[in-house]
PDB file of C-alpha atoms and ligand atoms in Angstrom:
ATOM      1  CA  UNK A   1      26.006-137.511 131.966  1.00 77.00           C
ATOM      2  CA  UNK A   2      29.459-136.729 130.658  1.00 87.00           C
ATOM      3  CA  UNK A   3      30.116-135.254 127.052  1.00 91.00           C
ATOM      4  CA  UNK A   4      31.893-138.604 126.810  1.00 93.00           C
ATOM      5  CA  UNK A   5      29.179-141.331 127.971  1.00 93.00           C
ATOM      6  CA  UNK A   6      26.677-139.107 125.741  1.00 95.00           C
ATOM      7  CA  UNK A   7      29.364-139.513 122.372  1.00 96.00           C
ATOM      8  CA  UNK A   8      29.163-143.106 123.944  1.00 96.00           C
ATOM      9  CA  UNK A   9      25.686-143.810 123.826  1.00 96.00           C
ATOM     10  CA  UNK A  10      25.424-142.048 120.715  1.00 97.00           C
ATOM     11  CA  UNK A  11      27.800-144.243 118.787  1.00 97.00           C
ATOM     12  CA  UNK A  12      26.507-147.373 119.795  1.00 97.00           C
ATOM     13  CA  UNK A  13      23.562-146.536 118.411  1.00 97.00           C
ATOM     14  CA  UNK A  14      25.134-144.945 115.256  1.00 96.00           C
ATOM     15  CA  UNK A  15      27.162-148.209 114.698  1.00 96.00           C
ATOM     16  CA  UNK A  16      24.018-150.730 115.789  1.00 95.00           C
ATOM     17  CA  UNK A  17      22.124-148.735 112.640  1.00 95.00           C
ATOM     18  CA  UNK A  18      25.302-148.963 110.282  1.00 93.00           C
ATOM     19  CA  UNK A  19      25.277-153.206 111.050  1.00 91.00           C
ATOM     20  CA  UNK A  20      22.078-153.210 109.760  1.00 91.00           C
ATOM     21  CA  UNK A  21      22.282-151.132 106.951  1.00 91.00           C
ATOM     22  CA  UNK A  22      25.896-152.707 105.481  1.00 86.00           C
ATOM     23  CA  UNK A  23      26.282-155.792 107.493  1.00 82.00           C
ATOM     24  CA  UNK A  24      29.697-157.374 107.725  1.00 76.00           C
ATOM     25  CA  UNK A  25      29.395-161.516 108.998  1.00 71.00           C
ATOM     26  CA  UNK A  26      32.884-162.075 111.150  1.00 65.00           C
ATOM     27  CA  UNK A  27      34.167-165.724 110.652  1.00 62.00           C
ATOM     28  CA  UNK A  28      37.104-166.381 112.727  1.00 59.00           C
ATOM     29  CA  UNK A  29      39.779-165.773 110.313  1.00 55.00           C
ATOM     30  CA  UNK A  30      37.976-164.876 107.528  1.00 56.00           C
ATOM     31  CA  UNK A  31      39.461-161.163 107.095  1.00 59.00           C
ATOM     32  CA  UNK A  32      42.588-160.953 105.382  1.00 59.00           C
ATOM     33  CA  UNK A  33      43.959-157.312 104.405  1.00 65.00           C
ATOM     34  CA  UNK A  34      47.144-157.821 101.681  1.00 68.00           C
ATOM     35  CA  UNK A  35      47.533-153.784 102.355  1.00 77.00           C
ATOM     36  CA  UNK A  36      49.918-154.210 105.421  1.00 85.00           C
ATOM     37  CA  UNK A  37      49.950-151.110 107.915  1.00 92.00           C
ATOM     38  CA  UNK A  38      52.393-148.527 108.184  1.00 96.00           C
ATOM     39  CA  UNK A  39      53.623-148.602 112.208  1.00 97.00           C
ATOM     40  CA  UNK A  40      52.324-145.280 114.602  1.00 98.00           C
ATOM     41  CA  UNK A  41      54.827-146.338 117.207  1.00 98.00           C
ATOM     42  CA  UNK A  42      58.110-146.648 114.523  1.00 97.00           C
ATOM     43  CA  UNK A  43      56.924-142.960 113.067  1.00 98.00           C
ATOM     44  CA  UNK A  44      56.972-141.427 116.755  1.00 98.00           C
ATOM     45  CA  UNK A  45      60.171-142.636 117.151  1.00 96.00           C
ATOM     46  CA  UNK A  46      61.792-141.829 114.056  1.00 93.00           C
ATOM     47  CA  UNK A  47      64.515-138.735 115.548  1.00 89.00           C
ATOM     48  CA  UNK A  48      64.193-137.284 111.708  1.00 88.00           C
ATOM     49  CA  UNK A  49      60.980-136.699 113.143  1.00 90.00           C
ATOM     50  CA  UNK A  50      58.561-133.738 115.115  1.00 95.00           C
ATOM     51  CA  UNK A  51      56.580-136.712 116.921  1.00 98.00           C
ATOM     52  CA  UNK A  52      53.397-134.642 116.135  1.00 98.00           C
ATOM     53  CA  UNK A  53      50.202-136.756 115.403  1.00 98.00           C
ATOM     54  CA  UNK A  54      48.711-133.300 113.027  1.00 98.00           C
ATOM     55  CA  UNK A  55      44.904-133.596 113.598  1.00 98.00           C
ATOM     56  CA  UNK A  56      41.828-132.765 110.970  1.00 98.00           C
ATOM     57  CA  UNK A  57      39.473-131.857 113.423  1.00 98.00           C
ATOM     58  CA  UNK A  58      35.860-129.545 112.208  1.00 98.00           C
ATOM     59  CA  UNK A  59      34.773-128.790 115.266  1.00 98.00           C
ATOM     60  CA  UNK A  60      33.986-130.496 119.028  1.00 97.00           C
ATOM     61  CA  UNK A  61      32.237-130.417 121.783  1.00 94.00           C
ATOM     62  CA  UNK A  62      34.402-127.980 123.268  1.00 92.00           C
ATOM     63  CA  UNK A  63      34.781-125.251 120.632  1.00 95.00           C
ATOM     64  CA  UNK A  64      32.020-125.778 118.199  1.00 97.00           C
ATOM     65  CA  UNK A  65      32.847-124.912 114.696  1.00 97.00           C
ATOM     66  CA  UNK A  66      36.802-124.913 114.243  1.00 98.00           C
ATOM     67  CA  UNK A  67      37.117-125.230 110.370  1.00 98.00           C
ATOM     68  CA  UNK A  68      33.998-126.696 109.121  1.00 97.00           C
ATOM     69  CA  UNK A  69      35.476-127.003 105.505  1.00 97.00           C
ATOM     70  CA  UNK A  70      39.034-127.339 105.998  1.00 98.00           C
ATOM     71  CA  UNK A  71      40.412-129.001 102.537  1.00 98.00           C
ATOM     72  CA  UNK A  72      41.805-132.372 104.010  1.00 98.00           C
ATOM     73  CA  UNK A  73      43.991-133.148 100.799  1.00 98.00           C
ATOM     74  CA  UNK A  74      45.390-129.796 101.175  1.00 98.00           C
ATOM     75  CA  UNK A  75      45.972-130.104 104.740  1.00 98.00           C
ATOM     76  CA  UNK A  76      47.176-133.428 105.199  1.00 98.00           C
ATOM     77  CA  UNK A  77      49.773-132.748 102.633  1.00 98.00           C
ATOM     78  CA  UNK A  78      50.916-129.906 104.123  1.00 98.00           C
ATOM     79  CA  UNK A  79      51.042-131.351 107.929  1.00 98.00           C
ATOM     80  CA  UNK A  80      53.689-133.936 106.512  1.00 98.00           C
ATOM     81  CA  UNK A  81      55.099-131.809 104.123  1.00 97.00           C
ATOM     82  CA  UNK A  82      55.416-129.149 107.599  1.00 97.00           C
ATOM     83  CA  UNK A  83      57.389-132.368 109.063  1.00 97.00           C
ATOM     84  CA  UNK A  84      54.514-133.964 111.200  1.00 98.00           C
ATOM     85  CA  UNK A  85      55.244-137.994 112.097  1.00 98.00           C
ATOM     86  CA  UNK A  86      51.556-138.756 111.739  1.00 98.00           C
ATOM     87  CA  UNK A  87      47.694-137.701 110.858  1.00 98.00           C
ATOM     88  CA  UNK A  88      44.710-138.138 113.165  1.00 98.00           C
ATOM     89  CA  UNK A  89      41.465-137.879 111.190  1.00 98.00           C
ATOM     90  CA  UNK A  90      38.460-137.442 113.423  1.00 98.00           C
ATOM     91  CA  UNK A  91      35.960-139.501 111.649  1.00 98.00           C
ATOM     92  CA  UNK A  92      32.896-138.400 114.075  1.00 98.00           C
ATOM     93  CA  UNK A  93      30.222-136.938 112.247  1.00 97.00           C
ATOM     94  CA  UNK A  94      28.044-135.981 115.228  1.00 97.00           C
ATOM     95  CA  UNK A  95      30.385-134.309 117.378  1.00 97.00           C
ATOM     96  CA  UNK A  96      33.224-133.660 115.115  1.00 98.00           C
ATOM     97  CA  UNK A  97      32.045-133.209 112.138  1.00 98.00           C
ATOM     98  CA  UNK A  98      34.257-135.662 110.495  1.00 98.00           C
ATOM     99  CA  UNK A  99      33.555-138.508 107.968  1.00 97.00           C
ATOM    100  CA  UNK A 100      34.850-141.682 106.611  1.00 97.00           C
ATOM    101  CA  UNK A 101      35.729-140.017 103.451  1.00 97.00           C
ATOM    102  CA  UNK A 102      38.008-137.642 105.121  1.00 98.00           C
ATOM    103  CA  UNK A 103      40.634-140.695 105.787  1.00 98.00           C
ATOM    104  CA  UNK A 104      40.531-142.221 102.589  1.00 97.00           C
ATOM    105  CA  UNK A 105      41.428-138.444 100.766  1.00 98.00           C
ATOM    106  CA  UNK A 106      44.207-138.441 103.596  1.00 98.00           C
ATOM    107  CA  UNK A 107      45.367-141.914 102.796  1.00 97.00           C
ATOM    108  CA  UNK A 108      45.076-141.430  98.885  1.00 97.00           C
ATOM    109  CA  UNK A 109      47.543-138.745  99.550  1.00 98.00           C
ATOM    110  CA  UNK A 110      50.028-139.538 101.669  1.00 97.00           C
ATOM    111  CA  UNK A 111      52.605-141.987 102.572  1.00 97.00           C
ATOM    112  CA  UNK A 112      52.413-141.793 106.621  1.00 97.00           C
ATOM    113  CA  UNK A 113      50.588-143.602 109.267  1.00 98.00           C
ATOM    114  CA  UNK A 114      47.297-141.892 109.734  1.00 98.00           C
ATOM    115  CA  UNK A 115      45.247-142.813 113.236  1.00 98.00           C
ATOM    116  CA  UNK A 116      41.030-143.515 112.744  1.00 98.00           C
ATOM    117  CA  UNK A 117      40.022-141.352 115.558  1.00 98.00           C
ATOM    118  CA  UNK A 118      36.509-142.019 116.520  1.00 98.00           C
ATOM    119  CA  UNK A 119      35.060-143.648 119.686  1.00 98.00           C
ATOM    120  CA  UNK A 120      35.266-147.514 119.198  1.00 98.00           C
ATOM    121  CA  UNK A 121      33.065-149.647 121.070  1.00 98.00           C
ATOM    122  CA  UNK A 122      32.764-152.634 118.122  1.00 97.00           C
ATOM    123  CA  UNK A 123      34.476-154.574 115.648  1.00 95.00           C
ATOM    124  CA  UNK A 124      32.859-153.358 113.057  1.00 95.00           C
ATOM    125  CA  UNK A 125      34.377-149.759 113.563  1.00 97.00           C
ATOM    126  CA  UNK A 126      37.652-152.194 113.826  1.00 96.00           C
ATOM    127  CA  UNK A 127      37.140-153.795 110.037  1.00 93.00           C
ATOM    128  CA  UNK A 128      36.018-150.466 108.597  1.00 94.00           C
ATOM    129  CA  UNK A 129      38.909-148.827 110.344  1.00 96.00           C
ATOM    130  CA  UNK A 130      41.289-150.888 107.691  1.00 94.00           C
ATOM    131  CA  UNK A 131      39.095-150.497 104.938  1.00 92.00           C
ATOM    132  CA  UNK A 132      38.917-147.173 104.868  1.00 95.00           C
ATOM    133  CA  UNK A 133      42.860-146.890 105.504  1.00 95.00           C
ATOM    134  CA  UNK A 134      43.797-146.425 108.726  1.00 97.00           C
ATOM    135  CA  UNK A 135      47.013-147.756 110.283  1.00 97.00           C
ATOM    136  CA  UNK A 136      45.815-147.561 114.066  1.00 98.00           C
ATOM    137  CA  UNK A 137      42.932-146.935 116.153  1.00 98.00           C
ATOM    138  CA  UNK A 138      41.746-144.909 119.786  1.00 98.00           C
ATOM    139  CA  UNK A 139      40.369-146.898 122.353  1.00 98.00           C
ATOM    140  CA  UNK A 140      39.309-144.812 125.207  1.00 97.00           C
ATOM    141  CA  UNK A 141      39.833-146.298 128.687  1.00 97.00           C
ATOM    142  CA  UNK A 142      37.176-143.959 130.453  1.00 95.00           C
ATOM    143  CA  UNK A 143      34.295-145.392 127.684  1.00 96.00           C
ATOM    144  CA  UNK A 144      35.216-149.455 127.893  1.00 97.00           C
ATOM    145  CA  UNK A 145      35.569-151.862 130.357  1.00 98.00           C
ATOM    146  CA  UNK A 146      39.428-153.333 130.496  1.00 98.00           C
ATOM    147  CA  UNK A 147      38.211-157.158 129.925  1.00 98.00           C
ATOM    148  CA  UNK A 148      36.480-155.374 126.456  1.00 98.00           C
ATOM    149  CA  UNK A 149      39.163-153.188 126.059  1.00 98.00           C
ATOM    150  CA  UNK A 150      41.354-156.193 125.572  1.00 98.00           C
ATOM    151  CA  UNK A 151      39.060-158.135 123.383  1.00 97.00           C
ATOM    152  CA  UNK A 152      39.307-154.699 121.187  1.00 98.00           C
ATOM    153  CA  UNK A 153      42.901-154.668 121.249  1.00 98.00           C
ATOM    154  CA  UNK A 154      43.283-157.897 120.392  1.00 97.00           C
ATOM    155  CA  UNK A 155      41.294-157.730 117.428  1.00 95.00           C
ATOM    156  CA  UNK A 156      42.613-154.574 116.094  1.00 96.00           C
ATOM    157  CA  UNK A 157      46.071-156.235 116.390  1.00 95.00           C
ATOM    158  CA  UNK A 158      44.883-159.186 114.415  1.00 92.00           C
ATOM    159  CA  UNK A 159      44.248-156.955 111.113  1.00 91.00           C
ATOM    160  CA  UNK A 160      47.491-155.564 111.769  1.00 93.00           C
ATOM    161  CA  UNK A 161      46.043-151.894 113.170  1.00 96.00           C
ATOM    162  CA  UNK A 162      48.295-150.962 116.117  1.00 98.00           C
ATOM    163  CA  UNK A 163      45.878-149.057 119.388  1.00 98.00           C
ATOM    164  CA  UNK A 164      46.961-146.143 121.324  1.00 98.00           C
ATOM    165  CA  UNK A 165      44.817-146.466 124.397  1.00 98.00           C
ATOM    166  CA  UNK A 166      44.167-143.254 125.849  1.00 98.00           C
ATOM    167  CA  UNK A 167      43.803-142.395 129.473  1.00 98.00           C
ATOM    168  CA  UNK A 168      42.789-139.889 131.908  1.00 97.00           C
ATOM    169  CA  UNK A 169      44.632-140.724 135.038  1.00 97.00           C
ATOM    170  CA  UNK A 170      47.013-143.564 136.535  1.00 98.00           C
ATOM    171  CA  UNK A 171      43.434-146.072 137.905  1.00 98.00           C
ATOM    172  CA  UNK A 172      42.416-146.212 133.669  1.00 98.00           C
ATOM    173  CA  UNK A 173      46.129-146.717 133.128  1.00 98.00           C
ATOM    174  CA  UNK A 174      46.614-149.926 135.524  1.00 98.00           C
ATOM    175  CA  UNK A 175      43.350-151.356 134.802  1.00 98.00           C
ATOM    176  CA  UNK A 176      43.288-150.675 130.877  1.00 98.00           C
ATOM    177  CA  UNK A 177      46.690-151.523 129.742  1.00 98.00           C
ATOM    178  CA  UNK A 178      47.302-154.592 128.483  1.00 97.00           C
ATOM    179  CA  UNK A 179      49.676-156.440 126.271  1.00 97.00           C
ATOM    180  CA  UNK A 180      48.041-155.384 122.947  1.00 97.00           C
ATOM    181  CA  UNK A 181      48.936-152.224 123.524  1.00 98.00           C
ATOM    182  CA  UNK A 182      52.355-150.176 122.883  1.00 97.00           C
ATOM    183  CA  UNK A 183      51.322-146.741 122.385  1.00 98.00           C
ATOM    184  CA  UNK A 184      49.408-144.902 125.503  1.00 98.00           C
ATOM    185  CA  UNK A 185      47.972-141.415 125.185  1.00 98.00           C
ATOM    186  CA  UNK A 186      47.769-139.103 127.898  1.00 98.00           C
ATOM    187  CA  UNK A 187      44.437-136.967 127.871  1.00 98.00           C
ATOM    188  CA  UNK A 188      45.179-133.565 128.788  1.00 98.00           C
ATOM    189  CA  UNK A 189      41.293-132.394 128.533  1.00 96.00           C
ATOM    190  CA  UNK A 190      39.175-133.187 131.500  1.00 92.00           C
ATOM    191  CA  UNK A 191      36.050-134.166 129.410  1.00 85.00           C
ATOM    192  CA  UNK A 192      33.520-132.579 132.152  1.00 83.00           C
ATOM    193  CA  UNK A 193      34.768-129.252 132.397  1.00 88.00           C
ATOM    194  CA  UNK A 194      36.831-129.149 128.920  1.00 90.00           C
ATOM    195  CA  UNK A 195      39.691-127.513 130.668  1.00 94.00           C
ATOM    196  CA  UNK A 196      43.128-128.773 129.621  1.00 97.00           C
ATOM    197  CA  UNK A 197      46.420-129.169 131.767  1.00 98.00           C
ATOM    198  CA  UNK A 198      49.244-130.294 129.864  1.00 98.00           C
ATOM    199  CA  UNK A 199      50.552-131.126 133.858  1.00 98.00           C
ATOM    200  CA  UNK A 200      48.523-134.199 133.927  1.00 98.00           C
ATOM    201  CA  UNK A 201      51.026-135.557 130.896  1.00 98.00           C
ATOM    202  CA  UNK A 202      53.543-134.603 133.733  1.00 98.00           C
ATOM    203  CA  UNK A 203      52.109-136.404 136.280  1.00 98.00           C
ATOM    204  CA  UNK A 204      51.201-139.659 134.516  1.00 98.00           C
ATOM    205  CA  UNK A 205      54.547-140.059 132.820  1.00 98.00           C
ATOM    206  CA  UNK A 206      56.273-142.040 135.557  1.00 98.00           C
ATOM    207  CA  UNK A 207      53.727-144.547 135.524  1.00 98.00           C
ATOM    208  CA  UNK A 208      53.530-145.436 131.853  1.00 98.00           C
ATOM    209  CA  UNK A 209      55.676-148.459 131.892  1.00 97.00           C
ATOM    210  CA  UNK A 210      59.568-148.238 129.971  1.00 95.00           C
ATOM    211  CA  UNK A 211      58.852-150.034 126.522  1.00 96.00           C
ATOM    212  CA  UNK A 212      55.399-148.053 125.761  1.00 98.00           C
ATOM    213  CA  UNK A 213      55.121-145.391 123.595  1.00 98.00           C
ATOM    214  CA  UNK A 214      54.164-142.298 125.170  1.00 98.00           C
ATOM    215  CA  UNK A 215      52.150-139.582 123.481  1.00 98.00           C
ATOM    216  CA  UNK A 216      50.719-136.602 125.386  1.00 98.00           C
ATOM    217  CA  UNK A 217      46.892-135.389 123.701  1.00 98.00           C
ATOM    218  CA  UNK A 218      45.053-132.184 123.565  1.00 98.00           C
ATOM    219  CA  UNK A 219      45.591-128.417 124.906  1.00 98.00           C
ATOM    220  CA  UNK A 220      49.242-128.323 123.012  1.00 98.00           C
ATOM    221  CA  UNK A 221      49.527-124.412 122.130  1.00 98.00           C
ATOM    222  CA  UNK A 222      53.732-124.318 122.802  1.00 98.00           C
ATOM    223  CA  UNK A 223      56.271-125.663 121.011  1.00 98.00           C
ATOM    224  CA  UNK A 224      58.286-125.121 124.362  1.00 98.00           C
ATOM    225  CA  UNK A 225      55.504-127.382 126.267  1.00 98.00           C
ATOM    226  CA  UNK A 226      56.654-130.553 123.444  1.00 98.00           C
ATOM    227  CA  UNK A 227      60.264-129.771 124.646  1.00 97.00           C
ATOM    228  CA  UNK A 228      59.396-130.211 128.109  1.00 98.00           C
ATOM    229  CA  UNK A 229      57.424-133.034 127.368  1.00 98.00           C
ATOM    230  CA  UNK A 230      59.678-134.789 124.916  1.00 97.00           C
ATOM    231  CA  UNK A 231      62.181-134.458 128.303  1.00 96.00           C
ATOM    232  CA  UNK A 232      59.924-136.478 130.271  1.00 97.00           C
ATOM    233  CA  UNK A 233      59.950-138.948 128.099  1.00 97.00           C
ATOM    234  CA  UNK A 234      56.902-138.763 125.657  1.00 98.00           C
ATOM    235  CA  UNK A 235      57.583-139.031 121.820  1.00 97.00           C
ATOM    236  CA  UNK A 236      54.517-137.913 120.251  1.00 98.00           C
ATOM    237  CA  UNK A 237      51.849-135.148 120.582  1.00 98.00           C
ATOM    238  CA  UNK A 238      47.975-135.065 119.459  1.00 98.00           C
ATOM    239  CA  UNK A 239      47.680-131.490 118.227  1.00 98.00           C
ATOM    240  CA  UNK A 240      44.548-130.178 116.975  1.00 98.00           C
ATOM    241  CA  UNK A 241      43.294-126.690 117.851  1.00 98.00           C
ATOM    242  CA  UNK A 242      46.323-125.196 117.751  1.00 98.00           C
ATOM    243  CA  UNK A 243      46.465-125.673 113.734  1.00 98.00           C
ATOM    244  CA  UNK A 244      42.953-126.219 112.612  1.00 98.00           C
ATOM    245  CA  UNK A 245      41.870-122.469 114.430  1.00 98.00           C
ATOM    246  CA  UNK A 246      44.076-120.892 111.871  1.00 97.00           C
ATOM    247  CA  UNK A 247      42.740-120.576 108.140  1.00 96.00           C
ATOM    248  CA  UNK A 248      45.389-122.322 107.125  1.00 97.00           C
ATOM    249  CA  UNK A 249      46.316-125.253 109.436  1.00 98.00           C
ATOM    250  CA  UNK A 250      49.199-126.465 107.771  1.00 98.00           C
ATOM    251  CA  UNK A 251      50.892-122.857 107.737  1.00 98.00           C
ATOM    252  CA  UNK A 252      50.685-123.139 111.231  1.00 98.00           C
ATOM    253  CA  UNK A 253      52.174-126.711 111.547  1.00 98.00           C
ATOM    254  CA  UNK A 254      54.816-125.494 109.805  1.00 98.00           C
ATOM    255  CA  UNK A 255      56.008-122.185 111.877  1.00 98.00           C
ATOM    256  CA  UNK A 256      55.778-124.012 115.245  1.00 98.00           C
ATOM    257  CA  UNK A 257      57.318-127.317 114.242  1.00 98.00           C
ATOM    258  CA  UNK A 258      59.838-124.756 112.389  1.00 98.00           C
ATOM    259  CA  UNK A 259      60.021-123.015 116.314  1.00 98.00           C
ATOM    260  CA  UNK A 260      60.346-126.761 118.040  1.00 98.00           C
ATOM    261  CA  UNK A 261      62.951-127.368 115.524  1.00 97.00           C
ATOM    262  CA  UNK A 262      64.759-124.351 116.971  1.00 97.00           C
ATOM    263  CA  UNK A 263      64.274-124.667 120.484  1.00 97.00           C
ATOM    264  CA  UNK A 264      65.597-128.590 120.018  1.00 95.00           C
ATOM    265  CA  UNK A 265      68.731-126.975 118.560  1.00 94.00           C
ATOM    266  CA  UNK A 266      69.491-124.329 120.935  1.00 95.00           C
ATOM    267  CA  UNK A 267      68.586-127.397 123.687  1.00 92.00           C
ATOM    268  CA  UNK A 268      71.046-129.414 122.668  1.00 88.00           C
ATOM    269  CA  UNK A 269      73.748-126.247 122.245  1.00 92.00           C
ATOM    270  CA  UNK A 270      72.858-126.082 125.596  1.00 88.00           C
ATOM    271  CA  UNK A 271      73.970-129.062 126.581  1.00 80.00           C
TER     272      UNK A 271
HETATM  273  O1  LIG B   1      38.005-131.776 121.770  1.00 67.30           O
HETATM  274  C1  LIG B   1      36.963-131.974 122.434  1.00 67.30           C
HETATM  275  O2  LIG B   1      36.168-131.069 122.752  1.00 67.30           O
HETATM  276  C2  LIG B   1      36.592-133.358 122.880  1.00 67.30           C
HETATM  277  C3  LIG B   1      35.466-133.551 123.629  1.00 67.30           C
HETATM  278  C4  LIG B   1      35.084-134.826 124.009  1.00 67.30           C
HETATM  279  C5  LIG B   1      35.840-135.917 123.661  1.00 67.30           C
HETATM  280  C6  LIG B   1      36.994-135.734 122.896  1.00 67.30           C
HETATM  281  C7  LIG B   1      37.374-134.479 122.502  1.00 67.30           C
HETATM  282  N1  LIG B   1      38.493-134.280 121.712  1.00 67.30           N
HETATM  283  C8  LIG B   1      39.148-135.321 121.024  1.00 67.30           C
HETATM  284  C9  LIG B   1      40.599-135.257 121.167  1.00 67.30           C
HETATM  285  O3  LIG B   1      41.141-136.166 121.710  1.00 67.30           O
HETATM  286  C10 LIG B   1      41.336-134.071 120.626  1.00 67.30           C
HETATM  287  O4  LIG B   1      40.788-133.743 119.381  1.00 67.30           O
HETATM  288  C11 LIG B   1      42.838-134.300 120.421  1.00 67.30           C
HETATM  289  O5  LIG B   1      43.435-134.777 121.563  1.00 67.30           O
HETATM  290  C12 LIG B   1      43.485-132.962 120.017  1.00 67.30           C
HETATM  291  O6  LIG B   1      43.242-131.995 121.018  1.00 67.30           O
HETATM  292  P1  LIG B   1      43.450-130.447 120.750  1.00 67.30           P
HETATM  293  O7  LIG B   1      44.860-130.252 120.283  1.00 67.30           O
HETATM  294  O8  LIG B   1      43.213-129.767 122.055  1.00 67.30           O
HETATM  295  O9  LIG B   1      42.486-130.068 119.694  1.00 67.30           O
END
């Protein structure tokens, strides 16, 4: 088994056990949020922008213990403040070491959309998603079949959450996409050996269809890497590591996208 299909199994029992503990009844058209969402997509392609999605992100399966108590209001201030387009708060408490309460500090201070990253397999993570503040969700090709995938999509859409669907290679891509979704995320981590290759962003790009947001994840240590990628036509980048290894992550968000910045410049002298 996969570090994925074991996060997987874990959360549908983790979510079976939080249905029973705070059930929600779905009625068809019974949820109505008045607080609309702020759009993922228009952010990444704002050009005032970096295009950076600036995680919050404990620890993983990969590294252990990152920053076990990183100060999220601190932090997510300081990734926008550093000139990042969007948050990602791992919510994950298993694997991650994340929590619900770690979006809704982010939300309560800032003005930005922030992405619920967690492993959704239900609706319920859907509703609570909103609740809690989030402005879009992950759906992860590799853990759901496309026909649920959809269903998923669909639903987030309805509550006004947009999804970037995130894939691994170009099969998850053709079988997973589907009209609910505009934003598609590139995985750059191979989930069973944890290596990542920022060439399978590369690779993939000519097969994300014109119209869809692209956004390259994980293993993004250069700002040089975001030129090259922002060249093959990707406007946003899932960063994590890279800031949350330093003691303070949002001093680091703010040297490289203060390097990007630079290298865009001299890019565009260039040319
Ligand atoms: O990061 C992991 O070890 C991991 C393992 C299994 C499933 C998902 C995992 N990471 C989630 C992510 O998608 C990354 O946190 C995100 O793309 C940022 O990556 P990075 O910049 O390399 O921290």
């Amino acid at each position: 088994m996969n570090i994925l299909d074991e996060i997987i199994a874990h959360k549908y029992k983790e979510v079976a056990e939080r249905k029973e503990l705070y059930p929600v009844k779905l009625l068809e058209k019974s949820l109505y949020f008045e607080t609309p969402c702020l759009s993922l997509e228009r952010y990444l392609l704002r050009p005032d922008k970096s295009g950076i999605i600036a995680e919050i992100k404990r620890k993983s399966p990969s590294k252990g213990d990152i920053n076990p108590y990183v100060s999220v209001e601190r932090t997510s201030i300081g990734y926008m403040q550093a000139g990042a387009s969007a948050l990602s708060i791992l919510t994950d408490s298993n694997y991650f070491g994340g929590k619900n309460e770690d979006l809704t500090i982010a939300r309560k201070f800032n003005y930005c959309p922030i992405l619920r990253k967690d492993f959704t397999v239900d609706e319920y993570q859907i509703v609570e998603a909103k609740s809690i503040g989030g402005d879009a969700i992950l759906l992860i090709a590799a853990a759901l079949e496309s026909a649920r995938l959809k269903e998923l999509a669909a639903f987030a859409r309805s509550l006004g959450l947009e999804v970037l669907l995130e894939v691994h290679n170009k099969e998850e891509l053709d079988e997973s996409l589907n009209e609910h979704v505009t934003i598609v995320g590139v995985n750059n981590r191979n989930l069973k050996t944890f290596k990542t290759d920022i060439g399978l962003s590369f690779e993939l790009a000519q097969y994300i269809p014109q119209g869809i947001t692209k956004v390259s994840e994980s293993g993004l240590s250069q700002a040089q890497s975001l030129v090259d990628l922002q060249q093959a036509g990707y406007n946003g980048f899932l960063i994590g590591e890279t800031f949350m290894t330093d003691s303070r992550p949002e001093r680091a968000a703010a040297a490289f996208i203060k390097e990007l910045r630079q290298l865009q410049e001299l890019k565009q002298q260039v040319a």
